Amino acid sequence: MNEPLTPEPVSLEPATLLLDGNQYRLPVVEGSEGERGIDIAQLRADTGHITLDPGYGNTGSCTSAITFIDGDEGILRYRGIPIEQFVDSPTFIEVAWLLIFGHLPSETEYHSFSEDLTRFANIDEGMKHQFEGFPRSAPPMAILSAMINALSCYHPELHELEDEHELRHAAARLISKIRTIAAYAFRHSRGLPYIYPDPSLRYVPNLLHMMFSLPYRQYVCPNLVRKAMNLILILHADHEQNCSTSTVRMVGSSGANLFASCAAGVCALWGPLHGGANVAVLNMLEQIHRGNITPEEYVRLAKDKDSKVRLMGFGPRVYKNFDPRAQMLQKVAEELVPQLSGDDPLLEIARRLEEIALSDPYFVERKLYPNVDFYSGILLRGIGIPTNMFTVIFAMGRLPGWIGHWWEQSQMPGGRIARPRQIYTGNGLTDYLPMERRP
Ligand code: CMC
């Protein structure tokens, strides 16, 4: 018999809540790494009260067996495996399988999944015409989201997934086609002809081939670039209940299909406080490089609440210590950028910003550290990826996480539509005023 997809948490001694003179017992649960939560699922029914937690900083929206983060210790694990162990050996496709299906793929599973990815790489010719409907200046994230949603029109048979076999078909299509869509979004923005996927190429070289090959000159992917891109995709592959993943789960909770749910995830990722931060970081570094502002001045502005400036690439909520992904990416950027594109002055500026921030009481007291977006842009730039494609690459990396979470949720016994409540603070009962009587 298969193990349950998401094991139940352990029950501990209940908590006691005193409210309006009444005493309530609230179940307390513990996850497999000791994380504890008060289960308030019955709170409103029993007490008439709800909890208020804007931004959900204290709210566990689900149990999940995919990714573990200990932000105080700077720990990130996929299905129990520390992120640091993914530096050299595995490919992004192995990690994608691990996240979605819960275990590392056997050799047979890996090869047959890779074959599926090759088989499904093309998009329907009809979809290509849809690219033409977008202006040249369209942000690639807008195209990506629209096209992932459009995929659902071409695969109605995958709207409802009955079992892991069907999930595998849907996942392979999405993971393969997102690459083609991403490359075509880039080609469209440059007015270049679309290049078909090459079945002889692996995941990353095929992406770069579709982005950079010309009809008369094939792009050849250096090994160094393949490894760096592979690592970037792996490090972005999941981060438990972040904004885009929570969005995918929320949309999926209504019964929306995988394509529609992931398209919504792309939209959530786009914002500069989430995946769009990699673009914002690069813009910040370039601004400093152009001499518009010094690193010291930038940090001063980031601390000033009136300025609305933030030090981009600093402070994911869940880490109160170094983000291990940032440390890994910095190391790789330091090694590879000089080999890929020579000395990049932005790397020096990033180091300087980090140094200033990490010795400033504002950032120290708030435990704000560089996050995954702080160094990823510099590395992507070294590889030759244009800035407007950075968040698209993030989305490609995050896709297996989204798929894993969408499936995990859809298999959850007793799953309910996600529907938070609110504390209403608007007008009391108010009468409608006809137009002529309005002030
Ligand atoms: N620069 C300056 N101050 C900051 C920053 C920052 N980057 N991040 C947080 N703070 C301050 C914030 O002003 C607040 O100060 P105070 O306590 O005086 O009001 C305090 O730190 C706590 O911040 P918060 O806004 O409550 O933190 P949050 O958990 O709600 O926000 C965040 C998390 C990632 C949106 C935020 O840190 C931020 O805006 N960072 C810059 C954007 C960024 O790099 N985003 C990528 C996130 S990681 C990758 C991903 O998941 O996409």
PDB file of N, CA and C in Angstrom, residues 16 52 129 135 226 230 234 251 364 388-389:
ATOM      1  N   THR A  16      -5.162  26.011  26.048  1.00  0.00           N
ATOM      2  CA  THR A  16      -6.407  26.517  26.642  1.00  0.00           C
ATOM      3  C   THR A  16      -6.581  27.982  26.263  1.00  0.00           C
ATOM      4  N   LEU A  52      -7.104  37.102  13.445  1.00  0.00           N
ATOM      5  CA  LEU A  52      -6.767  38.175  12.503  1.00  0.00           C
ATOM      6  C   LEU A  52      -5.255  38.150  12.321  1.00  0.00           C
ATOM      7  N   HIS A 129       0.487  31.676 -32.938  1.00  0.00           N
ATOM      8  CA  HIS A 129      -0.187  32.872 -33.445  1.00  0.00           C
ATOM      9  C   HIS A 129      -0.598  33.776 -32.296  1.00  0.00           C
ATOM     10  N   PRO A 135       1.890  42.981 -27.890  1.00  0.00           N
ATOM     11  CA  PRO A 135       2.847  43.972 -28.399  1.00  0.00           C
ATOM     12  C   PRO A 135       4.284  43.515 -28.119  1.00  0.00           C
ATOM     13  N   ARG A 226      25.444  25.633 -18.418  1.00  0.00           N
ATOM     14  CA  ARG A 226      24.444  24.598 -18.144  1.00  0.00           C
ATOM     15  C   ARG A 226      24.383  24.334 -16.635  1.00  0.00           C
ATOM     16  N   ASN A 230      21.253  25.206 -14.242  1.00  0.00           N
ATOM     17  CA  ASN A 230      20.674  24.058 -13.557  1.00  0.00           C
ATOM     18  C   ASN A 230      20.543  24.352 -12.058  1.00  0.00           C
ATOM     19  N   ILE A 234      17.182  24.758  -9.742  1.00  0.00           N
ATOM     20  CA  ILE A 234      17.002  23.895  -8.556  1.00  0.00           C
ATOM     21  C   ILE A 234      16.759  24.750  -7.301  1.00  0.00           C
ATOM     22  N   VAL A 251      -6.005  28.920  -5.682  1.00  0.00           N
ATOM     23  CA  VAL A 251      -6.770  28.793  -6.926  1.00  0.00           C
ATOM     24  C   VAL A 251      -7.163  27.324  -7.124  1.00  0.00           C
ATOM     25  N   VAL A 364      20.534  44.430  11.224  1.00  0.00           N
ATOM     26  CA  VAL A 364      20.920  43.406  12.206  1.00  0.00           C
ATOM     27  C   VAL A 364      19.743  43.144  13.156  1.00  0.00           C
ATOM     28  N   ASN A 388      14.646  41.377 -18.295  1.00  0.00           N
ATOM     29  CA  ASN A 388      13.194  41.163 -18.272  1.00  0.00           C
ATOM     30  C   ASN A 388      12.823  39.675 -18.302  1.00  0.00           C
ATOM     31  N   MET A 389      13.834  38.812 -18.423  1.00  0.00           N
ATOM     32  CA  MET A 389      13.560  37.367 -18.385  1.00  0.00           C
ATOM     33  C   MET A 389      13.898  36.741 -17.026  1.00  0.00           C
TER      34      MET A 389
END
